[in-house]
mmCIF file of C-alpha atoms in Angstrom:
data_model
loop_
_atom_site.group_PDB
_atom_site.id
_atom_site.type_symbol
_atom_site.label_atom_id
_atom_site.label_comp_id
_atom_site.label_asym_id
_atom_site.label_seq_id
_atom_site.Cartn_x
_atom_site.Cartn_y
_atom_site.Cartn_z
ATOM 1 C CA ARG A 1 11.820 -4.703 14.943
ATOM 2 C CA GLU A 2 11.842 -0.976 14.521
ATOM 3 C CA ARG A 3 8.551 0.688 13.626
ATOM 4 C CA ILE A 4 8.224 1.485 9.918
ATOM 5 C CA SER A 5 8.042 5.196 9.092
ATOM 6 C CA LEU A 6 6.692 6.440 5.802
ATOM 7 C CA ALA A 7 7.702 10.042 6.514
ATOM 8 C CA SER A 8 10.063 10.334 3.540
ATOM 9 C CA ALA A 9 7.594 8.682 1.156
ATOM 10 C CA ARG A 10 4.773 10.876 2.485
ATOM 11 C CA GLU A 11 6.876 14.039 2.076
ATOM 12 C CA ARG A 12 7.954 13.143 -1.464
ATOM 13 C CA LEU A 13 4.336 12.376 -2.314
ATOM 14 C CA ARG A 14 3.234 15.738 -0.890
ATOM 15 C CA ALA A 15 5.907 17.561 -2.904
ATOM 16 C CA ALA A 16 4.995 15.731 -6.124
ATOM 17 C CA LEU A 17 1.306 16.468 -5.644
ATOM 18 C CA ALA A 18 2.032 20.153 -4.880
ATOM 19 C CA GLU A 19 3.529 20.481 -8.383
ATOM 20 C CA ARG A 20 0.111 19.762 -9.891
ATOM 21 C CA SER A 21 -2.926 21.984 -10.058
ATOM 22 C CA ARG A 22 -5.919 21.064 -7.921
ATOM 23 C CA ASP A 23 -7.819 19.964 -11.029
ATOM 24 C CA GLU A 24 -4.919 17.748 -12.155
ATOM 25 C CA LEU A 25 -4.702 16.230 -8.676
ATOM 26 C CA LEU A 26 -8.416 15.462 -8.568
ATOM 27 C CA ALA A 27 -8.318 14.015 -12.103
ATOM 28 C CA LEU A 28 -5.396 11.785 -11.108
ATOM 29 C CA ALA A 29 -7.248 10.620 -7.997
ATOM 30 C CA ALA A 30 -10.371 9.870 -10.027
ATOM 31 C CA SER A 31 -8.368 7.905 -12.609
ATOM 32 C CA LEU A 32 -6.835 5.832 -9.797
ATOM 33 C CA GLY A 33 -10.163 5.277 -8.049
ATOM 34 C CA ILE A 34 -9.076 7.268 -5.004
ATOM 35 C CA GLU A 35 -11.471 9.420 -3.015
ATOM 36 C CA ARG A 36 -11.078 13.160 -3.420
ATOM 37 C CA ARG A 37 -10.635 13.525 0.338
ATOM 38 C CA SER A 38 -7.692 11.104 0.359
ATOM 39 C CA ALA A 39 -5.948 12.966 -2.464
ATOM 40 C CA LEU A 40 -6.340 16.271 -0.630
ATOM 41 C CA ARG A 41 -5.038 14.728 2.604
ATOM 42 C CA ALA A 42 -1.975 13.437 0.729
ATOM 43 C CA LEU A 43 -1.446 16.931 -0.723
ATOM 44 C CA ALA A 44 -1.430 18.293 2.831
ATOM 45 C CA GLY A 45 1.171 15.697 3.860
ATOM 46 C CA ARG A 46 -1.299 13.866 6.076
ATOM 47 C CA ARG A 47 -1.795 10.132 6.384
ATOM 48 C CA VAL A 48 -4.038 8.430 3.856
ATOM 49 C CA ASN A 49 -5.320 4.883 3.627
ATOM 50 C CA ALA A 50 -2.908 2.233 2.399
ATOM 51 C CA ALA A 51 -4.539 1.775 -0.999
ATOM 52 C CA ALA A 52 -4.412 5.521 -1.736
ATOM 53 C CA HIS A 53 -0.815 5.783 -0.523
ATOM 54 C CA VAL A 54 0.392 2.917 -2.722
ATOM 55 C CA ALA A 55 -1.575 4.002 -5.808
ATOM 56 C CA LEU A 56 -0.599 7.688 -5.623
ATOM 57 C CA CYS A 57 3.058 6.967 -4.918
ATOM 58 C CA LEU A 58 3.422 4.487 -7.766
ATOM 59 C CA ALA A 59 1.503 6.681 -10.233
ATOM 60 C CA LEU A 60 3.946 9.512 -9.494
ATOM 61 C CA GLY A 61 7.079 7.325 -9.565
ATOM 62 C CA ILE A 62 7.685 7.194 -5.818
ATOM 63 C CA ASP A 63 8.462 3.956 -3.983
ATOM 64 C CA PRO A 64 5.671 3.674 -1.366
ATOM 65 C CA GLU A 65 8.055 2.224 1.228
ATOM 66 C CA THR A 66 11.236 4.275 0.919
ATOM 67 C CA GLY A 67 10.188 7.397 -0.938
ATOM 68 C CA GLU A 68 12.887 6.825 -3.551
ATOM 69 C CA ALA A 69 12.247 7.341 -7.252
ATOM 70 C CA CYS A 70 10.907 4.401 -9.249
ATOM 71 C CA ALA A 71 9.291 3.904 -12.624
ATOM 72 C CA PRO A 72 5.771 5.376 -12.611
ATOM 73 C CA ARG A 73 3.012 2.827 -13.073
ATOM 74 C CA THR A 74 -0.665 2.428 -12.462
ATOM 75 C CA VAL A 75 -1.792 -0.279 -10.084
ATOM 76 C CA GLY A 76 -5.199 -1.455 -9.029
ATOM 77 C CA PRO A 77 -6.528 -1.509 -5.490
ATOM 78 C CA VAL A 78 -4.832 -3.444 -2.698
ATOM 79 C CA LEU A 79 -6.212 -6.980 -2.652
ATOM 80 C CA TRP A 80 -6.540 -7.439 1.082
ATOM 81 C CA TRP A 81 -7.609 -11.072 0.754
ATOM 82 C CA PHE A 82 -4.343 -11.699 -1.136
ATOM 83 C CA VAL A 83 -2.224 -10.143 1.634
ATOM 84 C CA GLY A 84 -4.118 -12.282 4.160
ATOM 85 C CA SER A 85 -3.551 -15.431 2.108
ATOM 86 C CA ALA A 86 0.176 -14.736 1.845
ATOM 87 C CA LEU A 87 0.313 -14.162 5.596
ATOM 88 C CA ALA A 88 -1.528 -17.433 6.268
ATOM 89 C CA VAL A 89 0.907 -19.366 4.072
ATOM 90 C CA VAL A 90 3.974 -17.853 5.752
ATOM 91 C CA LEU A 91 2.560 -18.450 9.232
ATOM 92 C CA ASN A 92 1.843 -22.070 8.338
ATOM 93 C CA VAL A 93 5.208 -22.739 6.689
ATOM 94 C CA ARG A 94 7.186 -21.108 9.492
ATOM 95 C CA GLY A 95 4.976 -22.578 12.234
ATOM 96 C CA LEU A 96 4.457 -19.202 13.906
ATOM 97 C CA SER A 97 1.604 -17.893 15.984
ATOM 98 C CA LEU A 98 0.109 -14.475 15.265
ATOM 99 C CA ARG A 99 1.814 -13.117 18.383
ATOM 100 C CA GLN A 100 5.236 -14.391 17.334
ATOM 101 C CA ALA A 101 4.821 -13.063 13.809
ATOM 102 C CA ALA A 102 3.572 -9.697 15.098
ATOM 103 C CA LEU A 103 6.679 -9.335 17.254
ATOM 104 C CA GLU A 104 8.893 -10.082 14.258
ATOM 105 C CA ALA A 105 6.948 -7.755 11.951
ATOM 106 C CA GLY A 106 6.805 -4.907 14.461
ATOM 107 C CA VAL A 107 3.010 -4.633 14.471
ATOM 108 C CA ALA A 108 0.282 -5.445 16.962
ATOM 109 C CA PRO A 109 -1.206 -8.966 16.919
ATOM 110 C CA CYS A 110 -4.648 -7.457 16.183
ATOM 111 C CA THR A 111 -3.160 -5.895 13.029
ATOM 112 C CA LEU A 112 -2.059 -9.304 11.783
ATOM 113 C CA HIS A 113 -5.474 -10.692 12.704
ATOM 114 C CA ARG A 114 -7.118 -8.030 10.530
ATOM 115 C CA VAL A 115 -4.703 -8.746 7.653
ATOM 116 C CA LEU A 116 -5.286 -12.482 8.000
ATOM 117 C CA HIS A 117 -9.022 -11.887 7.614
ATOM 118 C CA GLY A 118 -8.629 -9.629 4.572
ATOM 119 C CA GLU A 119 -9.360 -6.346 6.312
ATOM 120 C CA ALA A 120 -7.631 -3.074 5.436
ATOM 121 C CA VAL A 121 -4.875 -1.694 7.673
ATOM 122 C CA SER A 122 -2.915 1.572 7.667
ATOM 123 C CA ALA A 123 -0.200 2.270 5.112
ATOM 124 C CA GLU A 124 2.485 1.938 7.811
ATOM 125 C CA ASN A 125 1.138 -1.439 8.881
ATOM 126 C CA LEU A 126 0.789 -2.642 5.301
ATOM 127 C CA VAL A 127 4.416 -1.728 4.605
ATOM 128 C CA ALA A 128 5.560 -3.432 7.828
ATOM 129 C CA VAL A 129 3.650 -6.637 7.049
ATOM 130 C CA CYS A 130 4.870 -6.631 3.446
ATOM 131 C CA ALA A 131 8.464 -6.126 4.623
ATOM 132 C CA TRP A 132 8.060 -9.090 6.961
ATOM 133 C CA LEU A 133 6.602 -11.131 4.090
ATOM 134 C CA ARG A 134 9.550 -9.912 1.962
ATOM 135 C CA ARG A 135 7.232 -8.586 -0.745
ATOM 136 C CA PRO A 136 6.673 -4.995 -1.865
ATOM 137 C CA PRO A 137 3.171 -3.603 -1.232
ATOM 138 C CA GLN A 138 2.520 -3.264 -4.960
ATOM 139 C CA SER A 139 2.766 -7.038 -5.348
ATOM 140 C CA PHE A 140 -0.580 -7.231 -3.530
ATOM 141 C CA THR A 141 -2.442 -4.905 -5.875
ATOM 142 C CA ALA A 142 -4.724 -5.780 -8.749
ATOM 143 C CA ASN A 143 -2.799 -6.036 -12.012
ATOM 144 C CA THR A 144 -4.154 -3.333 -14.286
ATOM 145 C CA ASN A 145 -1.569 -4.071 -16.977
ATOM 146 C CA CYS A 146 -2.581 -7.671 -17.623
ATOM 147 C CA ASN A 147 -2.633 -8.591 -21.322
ATOM 148 C CA SER A 148 -5.856 -10.575 -20.971
ATOM 149 C CA LEU A 149 -7.577 -7.496 -19.497
ATOM 150 C CA LYS A 150 -6.351 -5.366 -22.387
ATOM 151 C CA LEU A 151 -7.739 -7.899 -24.839
ATOM 152 C CA LEU A 152 -11.134 -7.818 -23.117
ATOM 153 C CA GLU A 153 -11.174 -4.011 -23.167
ATOM 154 C CA ALA A 154 -10.338 -3.955 -26.881
ATOM 155 C CA ALA A 155 -13.209 -6.308 -27.752
#
């Protein structure tokens, strides 16, 4: 497989962040639970961790994989244990080794090992693994729009 590039998503994110003041950017980052440093790196068009990339893109209405426009929404953090569980299920069902799956996904076997054990990986690797799993990265984030959570907050 060809290596996943997030260049267009990263550039659209940079452009969208540049339209905001520094204070607005930092307030957005704080509301999403993203470190100030990560928000400033994204503003500079530099790589950020996968959780920050997904959260910032979706909050600004940018698809984290393609860079295309999408409906803005707030998501929680990436649930790495959930990505690892999905990977374990697919490996088991398809009867693949980590090496075979890594070749198909276009990532290193050690990357899949980290994912399998619930460890964070780069945004590019997260997108590649999610593409191989045929799921968008946002499907592995905490649901901040759950009705039961809203009921608990209201109480």
